[in-house]
Each structure stands twice: as structure tokens, then as C-alpha cells.
Short mmCIF file of C-alpha atoms in Angstrom, two decimals:
data_model
loop_
_atom_site.label_atom_id
_atom_site.label_comp_id
_atom_site.label_asym_id
_atom_site.label_seq_id
_atom_site.Cartn_x
_atom_site.Cartn_y
_atom_site.Cartn_z
CA UNK O 1 0.00 0.00 0.00
CA UNK O 2 2.93 2.35 0.69
CA UNK O 3 3.98 2.26 -2.96
CA UNK O 4 0.46 3.12 -4.10
CA UNK O 5 0.38 6.07 -1.68
CA UNK O 6 3.78 7.17 -2.94
CA UNK O 7 2.83 7.03 -6.63
CA UNK O 8 -0.39 8.96 -6.01
CA UNK O 9 1.56 11.49 -3.92
CA UNK O 10 3.99 11.98 -6.81
CA UNK O 11 1.17 12.46 -9.30
CA UNK O 12 -0.48 14.98 -6.98
CA UNK O 13 2.84 16.83 -6.86
CA UNK O 14 2.52 17.32 -10.62
CA UNK O 15 -1.03 18.60 -10.16
CA UNK O 16 -0.08 21.13 -7.50
CA UNK O 17 2.90 22.31 -9.53
CA UNK O 18 0.58 22.92 -12.49
CA UNK O 19 -1.85 24.90 -10.35
CA UNK O 20 1.01 26.84 -8.80
CA UNK O 21 2.07 27.92 -12.29
CA UNK O 22 -1.56 28.79 -13.08
CA UNK O 23 -1.81 30.85 -9.88
CA UNK O 24 0.68 33.36 -11.34
CA UNK O 25 2.58 33.85 -8.10
CA UNK O 26 -0.48 33.20 -5.93
CA UNK O 27 -2.28 36.20 -7.43
CA UNK O 28 -5.21 34.14 -8.74
CA UNK O 29 -7.39 32.79 -5.91
CA UNK O 30 -8.78 29.52 -7.34
CA UNK O 31 -5.52 28.12 -8.70
CA UNK O 32 -3.86 29.21 -5.43
CA UNK O 33 -6.44 27.32 -3.38
CA UNK O 34 -6.12 24.27 -5.65
CA UNK O 35 -2.33 24.41 -5.19
CA UNK O 36 -2.66 24.25 -1.42
CA UNK O 37 -5.27 21.46 -1.48
CA UNK O 38 -3.25 19.21 -3.80
CA UNK O 39 -0.03 20.06 -1.97
CA UNK O 40 -1.55 19.04 1.35
CA UNK O 41 -2.87 15.79 -0.16
CA UNK O 42 0.50 15.03 -1.78
CA UNK O 43 2.42 15.65 1.46
CA UNK O 44 -0.10 13.58 3.42
CA UNK O 45 0.25 10.57 1.14
CA UNK O 46 4.04 10.95 1.09
CA UNK O 47 3.97 10.91 4.88
CA UNK O 48 1.86 7.73 4.91
CA UNK O 49 4.25 6.02 2.50
CA UNK O 50 7.19 6.91 4.73
CA UNK O 51 5.74 4.84 7.54
CA UNK O 52 7.16 1.77 5.85
CA UNK O 53 9.46 2.99 3.06
CA UNK O 54 12.96 4.35 3.65
CA UNK O 55 13.19 8.15 3.62
CA UNK O 56 15.69 8.25 0.77
CA UNK O 57 13.64 5.96 -1.43
CA UNK O 58 10.28 7.63 -0.75
CA UNK O 59 11.53 11.18 -1.15
CA UNK O 60 13.54 10.40 -4.28
CA UNK O 61 10.63 8.64 -5.97
CA UNK O 62 8.20 11.42 -4.99
CA UNK O 63 10.40 14.21 -6.32
CA UNK O 64 11.29 12.20 -9.42
CA UNK O 65 7.65 11.60 -10.34
CA UNK O 66 7.02 15.29 -9.73
CA UNK O 67 9.99 16.43 -11.81
CA UNK O 68 9.34 14.19 -14.80
CA UNK O 69 5.58 14.70 -14.57
CA UNK O 70 5.95 18.48 -14.46
CA UNK O 71 8.28 18.29 -17.45
CA UNK O 72 5.71 16.27 -19.43
CA UNK O 73 2.83 18.56 -18.44
CA UNK O 74 4.93 21.61 -19.25
CA UNK O 75 5.64 20.34 -22.75
CA UNK O 76 2.26 18.71 -23.48
CA UNK O 77 -0.09 21.22 -21.85
CA UNK O 78 1.80 24.49 -21.51
CA UNK O 79 3.78 24.36 -24.75
CA UNK O 80 7.19 24.53 -23.09
CA UNK O 81 10.34 23.78 -25.07
CA UNK O 82 11.14 20.17 -25.93
CA UNK O 83 14.81 19.50 -26.60
CA UNK O 84 17.05 16.48 -26.76
CA UNK O 85 18.89 17.66 -23.64
CA UNK O 86 15.66 17.94 -21.63
CA UNK O 87 14.51 14.49 -22.78
CA UNK O 88 17.87 12.96 -21.83
CA UNK O 89 17.60 14.62 -18.42
CA UNK O 90 14.11 13.14 -17.93
CA UNK O 91 15.38 9.69 -18.97
CA UNK O 92 18.21 9.96 -16.46
CA UNK O 93 15.75 10.88 -13.71
CA UNK O 94 13.56 7.88 -14.56
CA UNK O 95 16.66 5.66 -14.60
CA UNK O 96 17.52 6.89 -11.12
CA UNK O 97 13.98 6.17 -9.93
CA UNK O 98 14.16 2.62 -11.25
CA UNK O 99 17.51 2.07 -9.54
CA UNK O 100 16.17 3.51 -6.28
CA UNK O 101 13.16 1.19 -6.44
CA UNK O 102 15.36 -1.83 -7.19
CA UNK O 103 17.63 -0.98 -4.28
CA UNK O 104 14.73 -0.75 -1.82
CA UNK O 105 14.00 -3.78 0.32
CA UNK O 106 10.27 -2.93 0.44
#
């Protein structure tokens, strides 16, 4: 169950990052409120996953899902630049996540 909580927490990190961007520096009320709601949910699920997963594994996976997910949303939804260098960086992050998962005893 910890891994499910962790994956959902990582996906919610992507959601709150998107709303944070949409809030334009917390000047728009609804995206700002959505940011805080999804942030709270993401942190809560991360906390639950850390009850049984090692700190380094849980935090690395959570931030990795958030980083790669935000990159994908930025390119696919917000029209941000797609370059070979950015794709290679995302692949390296995913490779690190896989290695972290494989090194975890849980």
C-alpha cells in the first residue's frame, strides 16, 4: 500500500505544480487554493508512504515523479520547449527512480 500512496503522492505533486504555475505567483485565488489542497494531499500521502518505506527511497521517488511529470505537463499542456537535452535529463531521472526502487527492500 505504501507504494500506491507514494505514486499517487507523486502524481499529486505534478497537479499542485501545475496549479502553482496557473496561480501566477499566488495572485489568482482559485488556482492558489487548488495548489494548497493538492499540496496538502500530496504531502499527506508521502507521509503515509514513509511509515514503511525508507526516507531516501520515498523522497527520491516522490520528487522524481514530480519532476518528470511536471516536465511532461509543461511540454504537453503548456507548450514549453522540448529538446534532446531535456529528454535525456528526464530519462536519467527515470533511470535513477528505477535504480532507487530496485535498491529498496520494500
